[in-house]
CSV table of C-alpha atoms in Angstrom, one decimal:
chain,number,residue,atom,x,y,z
I,1,MET,CA,194.6,66.7,107.0
I,2,LYS,CA,195.4,63.1,105.9
I,3,LEU,CA,197.9,61.0,107.4
I,4,HIS,CA,200.3,60.9,104.7
I,5,GLU,CA,200.9,64.4,105.3
I,6,LEU,CA,202.1,63.6,108.6
I,7,ALA,CA,203.9,60.4,108.5
I,8,HIS,CA,204.9,57.7,106.2
I,9,ALA,CA,204.5,53.8,106.7
I,10,ARG,CA,206.4,50.6,106.4
I,11,SER,CA,204.5,47.4,106.5
I,12,GLY,CA,204.9,43.4,106.3
I,13,ASP,CA,202.9,40.6,106.2
I,14,LYS,CA,202.7,36.9,107.5
I,15,GLY,CA,199.9,34.7,107.0
I,16,SER,CA,196.5,36.4,108.2
I,17,THR,CA,199.0,38.9,110.2
I,18,ALA,CA,199.7,42.4,108.8
I,19,ASP,CA,202.0,44.8,110.6
I,20,ILE,CA,202.1,48.4,109.9
I,21,SER,CA,204.5,51.0,111.5
I,22,VAL,CA,203.6,54.9,111.1
I,23,ILE,CA,206.6,57.0,111.2
I,24,THR,CA,206.3,61.0,111.9
I,25,TYR,CA,208.4,63.1,109.3
I,26,THR,CA,209.2,65.5,112.1
I,27,PRO,CA,209.8,64.3,115.9
I,28,ALA,CA,207.3,67.2,117.0
I,29,THR,CA,204.1,65.7,115.4
I,30,TYR,CA,205.1,62.2,117.1
I,31,PRO,CA,203.0,63.1,120.3
I,32,HIS,CA,200.2,64.3,118.4
I,33,LEU,CA,199.7,60.6,116.5
I,34,ARG,CA,200.7,58.8,119.6
I,35,THR,CA,197.2,60.4,120.9
I,36,PHE,CA,195.1,60.1,118.1
I,37,LEU,CA,196.1,56.8,116.5
I,38,THR,CA,194.8,54.2,118.7
I,39,PRO,CA,193.7,50.5,117.7
I,40,ASP,CA,190.1,51.4,118.0
I,41,ARG,CA,190.6,54.2,115.5
I,42,ILE,CA,192.7,51.7,113.2
I,43,ARG,CA,189.7,49.5,113.5
I,44,ALA,CA,187.3,52.0,112.5
I,45,HIS,CA,189.2,52.8,109.4
I,46,PHE,CA,189.0,49.3,108.1
I,47,PRO,CA,185.6,48.5,108.6
I,48,ASP,CA,185.3,46.1,105.9
I,49,LEU,CA,188.1,43.8,107.5
I,50,PRO,CA,187.0,41.0,109.8
I,51,LEU,CA,190.1,42.3,112.1
I,52,GLY,CA,191.2,40.4,115.2
I,53,PRO,CA,193.2,41.7,117.8
I,54,ILE,CA,194.9,44.9,116.9
I,55,HIS,CA,198.2,45.6,119.4
I,56,ARG,CA,200.1,48.8,119.3
I,57,TYR,CA,203.7,49.5,120.0
I,58,GLU,CA,205.1,52.7,120.7
I,59,LEU,CA,208.7,53.3,119.3
I,60,PRO,CA,209.4,56.8,121.0
I,61,SER,CA,213.0,57.0,119.6
I,62,LEU,CA,212.2,56.4,116.3
I,63,HIS,CA,209.0,58.6,116.5
I,64,ALA,CA,206.9,55.7,115.4
I,65,LEU,CA,203.9,53.5,116.1
I,66,LYS,CA,203.8,50.0,115.0
I,67,PHE,CA,200.3,48.3,114.8
I,68,VAL,CA,200.0,44.5,114.6
I,69,LEU,CA,196.7,43.5,112.9
I,70,TYR,CA,195.6,39.6,113.6
I,71,ASP,CA,193.5,38.2,110.9
I,72,ALA,CA,193.5,41.0,108.3
I,73,LEU,CA,194.7,39.2,105.3
I,74,ASP,CA,192.3,36.4,105.0
I,75,GLY,CA,194.6,33.7,105.5
I,76,GLY,CA,197.5,35.6,103.6
I,77,VAL,CA,198.9,36.2,100.2
I,78,THR,CA,199.1,32.7,98.7
I,79,ARG,CA,195.7,31.8,100.5
I,80,SER,CA,193.3,34.6,99.8
I,81,LEU,CA,191.3,35.0,96.7
I,82,ALA,CA,191.3,38.8,97.8
I,83,LEU,CA,193.0,41.3,95.6
I,84,ASP,CA,196.3,43.0,97.1
I,85,ALA,CA,196.1,40.9,100.3
I,86,HIS,CA,199.3,42.5,101.5
I,87,GLY,CA,200.4,44.7,104.6
I,88,LYS,CA,201.6,47.1,101.9
I,89,SER,CA,198.1,47.7,100.6
I,90,LEU,CA,196.6,48.4,104.3
I,91,ALA,CA,199.6,50.7,104.9
I,92,ALA,CA,198.5,52.7,101.8
I,93,CYS,CA,195.0,52.6,102.9
I,94,LEU,CA,195.9,53.7,106.5
I,95,LEU,CA,198.0,56.7,105.3
I,96,GLU,CA,194.5,58.0,103.6
I,97,MET,CA,193.1,58.3,107.2
I,98,ASP,CA,191.6,61.9,108.2
I,99,VAL,CA,193.5,63.1,111.2
I,100,PRO,CA,193.2,66.3,113.1
I,101,ALA,CA,195.8,68.7,112.2
I,102,PRO,CA,198.6,69.4,115.1
I,103,ARG,CA,198.2,72.2,117.2
I,104,PRO,CA,201.4,74.6,116.3
I,105,THR,CA,204.0,74.8,118.9
I,106,ALA,CA,207.5,76.2,119.2
I,107,ASP,CA,208.9,73.4,117.7
I,108,ASN,CA,206.9,73.2,114.3
């Protein structure tokens, strides 16, 4: 299944740094995505980007994971010749990631 079936995303960018927050639609999905969405999987999803470090921040009270991707935007929106060098473009691409379906529980 696609990530967008389990969550939505908000994003931002500043210079070459992009941040993407992935927010689950239901609280029951958060532990599943917390286990699956790792910095290594984010890096693997963007094989053509020369990414620097990727930091993950957990926001359990919001059922969200925030990823900060350094050196992801080739200098930023005003410096790059790349099309759509915005954090929102990366967030839209991330939501197309294939993820395993969560196991059914009593909560979902």
